[in-house]
XYZ file of C-alpha atoms in Angstrom:
374
model
C 48.043 44.293 39.136
C 49.918 43.244 36.059
C 49.555 39.596 37.005
C 45.786 39.970 37.332
C 45.542 41.579 33.851
C 47.589 38.753 32.368
C 45.311 36.191 33.972
C 42.260 37.970 32.555
C 43.739 37.964 29.059
C 44.483 34.231 29.337
C 40.919 33.412 30.425
C 39.445 35.494 27.583
C 41.733 33.832 25.052
C 40.853 30.312 26.249
C 37.119 31.110 26.165
C 37.358 32.471 22.639
C 39.245 29.379 21.507
C 36.606 27.074 23.056
C 33.788 28.940 21.278
C 35.627 28.656 17.987
C 36.023 24.878 18.424
C 32.329 24.393 19.303
C 31.233 26.531 16.350
C 33.469 24.562 14.002
C 32.154 21.197 15.210
C 28.496 22.253 15.036
C 28.949 23.512 11.525
C 30.204 20.160 10.236
C 27.289 18.354 8.499
C 29.009 15.448 6.849
C 28.775 14.579 3.178
C 26.057 16.326 1.217
C 25.431 13.483 -1.229
C 23.663 10.325 0.105
C 25.556 7.060 0.066
C 22.646 5.278 -1.729
C 19.357 6.267 -3.397
C 16.286 6.297 -1.081
C 14.215 3.066 -0.999
C 10.484 2.891 -1.780
C 8.136 3.685 1.133
C 4.674 3.324 -0.516
C 2.699 0.062 -0.854
C 1.667 -1.159 -4.274
C -2.036 -1.197 -5.183
C -2.056 -4.980 -4.862
C -0.648 -4.669 -1.356
C -3.250 -2.064 -0.376
C -6.193 -4.151 -1.728
C -5.158 -7.655 -2.784
C -8.769 -8.730 -3.421
C -10.513 -8.635 -6.789
C -13.227 -6.029 -7.478
C -16.488 -7.477 -8.774
C -17.318 -6.236 -12.256
C -17.953 -7.161 -15.893
C -14.243 -7.598 -16.579
C -13.404 -9.748 -13.556
C -16.610 -11.729 -12.936
C -18.606 -11.464 -16.173
C -22.155 -12.756 -16.126
C -24.130 -14.657 -18.727
C -27.743 -15.238 -19.721
C -28.554 -16.480 -16.192
C -26.861 -13.913 -13.967
C -25.361 -10.441 -13.686
C -22.070 -11.757 -12.246
C -20.627 -15.282 -12.180
C -17.732 -16.476 -10.022
C -15.854 -19.256 -11.804
C -12.482 -19.008 -10.025
C -11.493 -19.279 -6.355
C -10.561 -15.997 -4.750
C -11.531 -13.066 -2.570
C -13.860 -10.528 -4.202
C -15.536 -7.277 -3.176
C -18.225 -4.929 -4.469
C -17.342 -1.360 -5.381
C -20.959 -0.184 -5.614
C -24.551 -1.374 -5.469
C -25.833 -3.814 -8.116
C -29.242 -3.680 -9.806
C -30.593 -6.976 -11.135
C -32.191 -7.819 -14.463
C -35.334 -9.776 -15.391
C -34.852 -13.558 -15.691
C -31.420 -13.368 -14.075
C -29.910 -13.965 -10.665
C -27.574 -11.356 -9.236
C -24.569 -13.529 -8.352
C -23.983 -17.178 -9.290
C -21.148 -19.035 -7.549
C -19.568 -21.740 -9.723
C -16.306 -22.443 -7.865
C -14.925 -23.613 -4.536
C -13.147 -21.309 -2.081
C -14.902 -18.034 -2.864
C -15.143 -15.072 -0.483
C -17.490 -12.161 -1.296
C -17.534 -8.897 0.646
C -20.521 -6.749 -0.275
C -18.808 -3.802 1.483
C -22.129 -2.468 2.762
C -23.617 -2.111 -0.723
C -26.979 -3.443 -1.934
C -27.631 -6.308 -4.302
C -31.129 -5.328 -5.457
C -33.480 -7.291 -7.679
C -36.155 -6.095 -10.070
C -39.516 -7.448 -11.177
C -38.997 -10.801 -12.881
C -35.531 -11.399 -11.410
C -34.500 -14.769 -9.949
C -32.247 -15.147 -6.848
C -29.917 -12.593 -5.310
C -27.107 -15.100 -4.662
C -27.190 -18.778 -5.635
C -24.894 -21.718 -6.501
C -24.532 -23.268 -9.923
C -23.752 -26.771 -8.663
C -22.206 -28.607 -5.732
C -19.283 -26.615 -4.279
C -17.746 -25.896 -0.880
C -16.206 -23.074 1.146
C -18.099 -19.847 0.511
C -18.097 -16.620 2.527
C -20.621 -13.808 1.950
C -20.549 -10.852 4.351
C -21.589 -7.272 5.013
C -24.383 -6.079 2.757
C -28.044 -5.914 1.743
C -29.818 -8.393 -0.545
C -33.346 -7.280 -1.381
C -36.260 -7.358 -3.827
C -35.328 -10.505 -5.780
C -38.115 -12.551 -7.307
C -36.764 -15.793 -5.831
C -34.560 -16.290 -2.779
C -32.329 -13.619 -1.301
C -29.049 -15.348 -0.419
C -29.087 -19.098 -1.027
C -26.334 -21.688 -0.977
C -28.881 -24.333 -1.959
C -30.932 -23.964 -5.130
C -34.081 -25.449 -6.574
C -33.672 -28.254 -9.073
C -30.641 -29.774 -7.316
C -30.600 -33.020 -5.356
C -31.521 -32.275 -1.749
C -27.950 -32.791 -0.531
C -26.439 -30.427 -3.104
C -25.528 -26.786 -2.894
C -22.515 -25.065 -1.368
C -21.354 -26.807 1.806
C -19.376 -25.090 4.558
C -20.553 -21.546 3.909
C -20.413 -18.558 6.239
C -23.085 -15.900 5.783
C -22.597 -12.989 8.148
C -23.786 -9.418 8.549
C -26.463 -9.605 5.847
C -29.811 -7.792 5.740
C -32.036 -9.848 3.465
C -35.477 -8.375 2.804
C -38.486 -8.224 0.489
C -37.531 -11.244 -1.612
C -40.209 -13.459 -3.141
C -38.901 -16.747 -1.698
C -36.658 -17.528 1.252
C -34.548 -14.836 2.822
C -31.455 -16.980 3.493
C -31.102 -20.669 2.649
C -27.916 -22.467 3.698
C -26.663 -26.000 3.060
C -24.556 -28.571 4.918
C -22.187 -27.487 7.688
C -22.822 -23.762 7.311
C -22.880 -20.822 9.721
C -25.391 -17.963 9.519
C -24.472 -15.219 11.960
C -25.710 -11.690 12.727
C -28.173 -11.628 9.832
C -31.655 -10.116 9.554
C -34.333 -11.657 7.346
C -37.485 -9.582 7.075
C -40.561 -9.337 4.866
C -39.608 -12.239 2.603
C -42.368 -14.200 0.896
C -41.472 -17.597 2.380
C -39.320 -18.606 5.375
C -36.850 -16.119 6.819
C -33.747 -18.282 7.399
C -33.580 -21.989 6.551
C -30.800 -24.521 7.197
C -31.424 -27.244 4.642
C -28.897 -29.853 5.791
C -27.254 -31.054 8.990
C -24.436 -29.589 11.014
C -25.276 -25.904 10.738
C -25.235 -23.031 13.226
C -27.590 -20.041 13.264
C -26.476 -17.407 15.749
C -27.655 -13.910 16.745
C -30.064 -13.631 13.826
C -33.483 -11.990 13.490
C -36.430 -13.216 11.424
C -39.312 -10.765 11.307
C -42.545 -10.511 9.303
C -41.732 -13.248 6.796
C -44.572 -15.021 5.006
C -43.620 -18.524 6.206
C -41.695 -19.715 9.255
C -39.153 -17.449 10.900
C -36.426 -20.116 11.101
C -36.387 -23.650 9.671
C -33.876 -26.466 10.074
C -34.144 -30.073 9.017
C -31.449 -31.945 10.935
C -28.909 -31.342 13.669
C -28.810 -27.537 13.738
C -27.647 -25.361 16.637
C -29.558 -22.100 17.084
C -28.329 -19.536 19.602
C -29.675 -16.151 20.743
C -32.024 -15.573 17.821
C -35.285 -13.628 17.629
C -38.381 -14.632 15.645
C -41.221 -12.119 15.494
C -44.491 -11.673 13.576
C -43.895 -14.422 11.017
C -46.736 -16.019 9.064
C -46.212 -19.552 10.387
C -44.079 -21.158 13.133
C -41.441 -19.007 14.820
C -38.780 -21.767 14.844
C -39.484 -25.077 13.084
C -36.947 -27.897 13.583
C -37.791 -31.141 11.769
C -36.119 -34.568 11.650
C -33.968 -34.708 14.828
C -31.097 -33.528 16.972
C -31.463 -29.756 17.283
C -30.189 -27.409 19.989
C -32.138 -24.182 20.546
C -30.854 -21.925 23.322
C -31.602 -18.361 24.377
C -34.087 -17.494 21.622
C -37.038 -15.094 21.790
C -40.141 -16.153 19.857
C -43.167 -13.852 19.859
C -46.356 -13.149 17.908
C -45.918 -15.832 15.256
C -49.067 -17.096 13.566
C -48.325 -20.839 13.499
C -46.867 -21.415 16.964
C -43.639 -20.774 18.832
C -41.062 -23.606 18.581
C -41.577 -27.018 16.998
C -38.765 -29.408 17.987
C -38.518 -32.942 16.597
C -36.912 -35.910 18.368
C -33.713 -35.704 20.424
C -33.785 -31.912 20.531
C -32.940 -29.454 23.309
C -34.888 -26.230 23.936
C -33.441 -24.172 26.805
C -33.720 -20.651 28.199
C -36.066 -19.374 25.498
C -38.891 -16.841 25.752
C -42.166 -17.719 24.017
C -44.910 -15.124 24.200
C -48.169 -14.324 22.446
C -47.835 -16.827 19.611
C -51.147 -17.566 17.905
C -50.897 -21.319 18.556
C -48.694 -23.390 20.928
C -45.620 -22.228 22.818
C -43.467 -25.368 22.350
C -44.417 -28.590 20.579
C -42.177 -31.668 20.780
C -42.097 -35.268 19.592
C -39.930 -37.536 21.823
C -36.551 -37.823 23.574
C -36.344 -34.048 24.048
C -35.067 -31.818 26.850
C -37.219 -28.737 27.491
C -35.794 -26.656 30.349
C -35.759 -23.155 31.768
C -38.128 -21.581 29.254
C -40.597 -18.741 29.860
C -43.851 -19.699 28.104
C -46.485 -17.033 28.635
C -49.637 -15.798 26.935
C -49.687 -18.070 23.902
C -53.079 -18.719 22.341
C -52.701 -22.501 22.432
C -50.976 -25.012 24.692
C -47.833 -23.990 26.560
C -45.975 -27.292 25.980
C -47.577 -30.093 23.990
C -46.442 -33.434 22.636
C -47.035 -35.005 19.255
C -47.960 -38.660 19.674
C -45.626 -40.617 17.362
C -46.172 -44.325 17.939
C -46.896 -43.731 21.611
C -43.366 -42.485 22.303
C -42.469 -39.800 24.810
C -39.316 -40.134 26.920
C -38.747 -36.389 27.202
C -37.599 -34.367 30.215
C -39.548 -31.172 30.887
C -38.027 -29.251 33.759
C -37.938 -25.827 35.345
C -40.165 -23.981 32.895
C -42.424 -21.042 33.760
C -45.776 -21.655 32.041
C -48.451 -19.024 32.596
C -51.618 -17.585 31.066
C -51.717 -19.698 27.928
C -55.177 -20.001 26.389
C -55.430 -23.782 26.806
C -53.416 -26.431 28.684
C -50.113 -25.508 30.309
C -48.459 -28.914 29.730
C -50.407 -31.401 27.615
C -48.863 -34.864 27.301
C -52.031 -36.902 27.566
C -51.039 -39.263 24.752
C -47.260 -39.353 25.274
C -46.090 -41.792 28.000
C -42.680 -42.074 29.612
C -41.980 -38.378 30.166
C -40.321 -36.847 33.235
C -42.017 -33.569 34.192
C -40.372 -31.829 37.137
C -40.007 -28.454 38.863
C -42.191 -26.467 36.482
C -44.235 -23.489 37.644
C -47.755 -23.271 36.204
C -50.393 -20.601 36.635
C -53.605 -19.469 34.884
C -53.598 -22.072 32.107
C -56.800 -23.970 31.216
C -56.037 -26.463 32.702
C -52.477 -26.224 33.989
C -51.559 -29.886 33.543
C -52.953 -32.736 31.435
C -50.636 -35.713 31.746
C -51.624 -39.235 30.731
C -50.687 -42.574 32.243
C -47.049 -43.604 32.241
C -45.654 -40.140 32.956
C -43.915 -38.880 36.090
C -45.280 -35.483 37.121
C -45.555 -34.855 40.881
C -47.537 -31.718 41.701
C -48.130 -29.380 44.609
C -49.980 -26.133 45.147
C -47.938 -25.130 48.193
C -44.314 -24.155 47.544
C -43.619 -24.271 51.289
C -44.345 -27.994 51.578
C -43.516 -29.132 48.036
C -40.719 -31.582 47.428
C -37.652 -30.716 45.331
C -39.095 -32.357 42.196
C -42.681 -31.131 42.418
C -44.362 -29.064 39.750
C -45.882 -26.030 41.462
C -49.404 -25.132 40.387
C -50.215 -21.654 41.650
C -53.551 -19.924 41.982
C -54.371 -17.255 39.368
């Protein structure tokens, strides 16, 4: 009995000692004073927003404009801008300028000039994300009146702009530029115009402008655009070498698509234009288009020195007010695998063209144009 009591006392003593050790260790917190002062954890204002705000102190204007950019850099608006009579909103007078409108509006007044314009020949401009409206001249232009035709700001990117209710062009870009995801509506002249070669217009909308919806003069690529209710041609491509793919062109007063020599028009929809669906000159490829219900010819050729040499293939051409395909005066064309119905007439092809036809799809050859009954 005594031995058992001694053992109990020993166990209790050991347990108490263990608790004391644990308590002592847990209560040790180290030194109270830090070994070094704490370092900074916040970013500086320049690190948070390294760009320059647009304003009278950073981009002061002059007698011709509200704001002028004379130094390269990245700039942004901090609020909407109201124009003044006889002035443009923004004048770019430097290379390597990036302007973020930050969703704000650059708005003109009666008697104002252009929303955005260049002073002289420069390169490398970016303008994004905002509204440019109600200017007496053009909305956003990298080419300006009074300059040689090749001048302006080359290699510009205009993206995410809504350009409306301006007296002249909506958007006018110069050599090697990209216009992407922009809307040009209710402008007095053309909606979007690419003045020089090498440009791209992509995923843009031109609606209810006084002139053409889109215009390009040489070697422009146009992808997935929409042209609706404009006062003249939906898409007008002069000179040569254009690529127009996946565009929708409807209800334009002057015709659907005009494509000059060595151009490609593919996979477009042309409906209910007041005049022709597609008009071409020579050496063109016209393929896979849906050309329906236009008030003129579906596809027609312009006789330039008797030249043709175009390939017209796989188009659906229906219910146009006059001829479906009219190449009476353009020899040397290859016209294959088109489907025609309810045009007046469906086909008018002159001598020197290759255009096999059939009215029976079951017996037609692989290259025949199929003319179906109404």
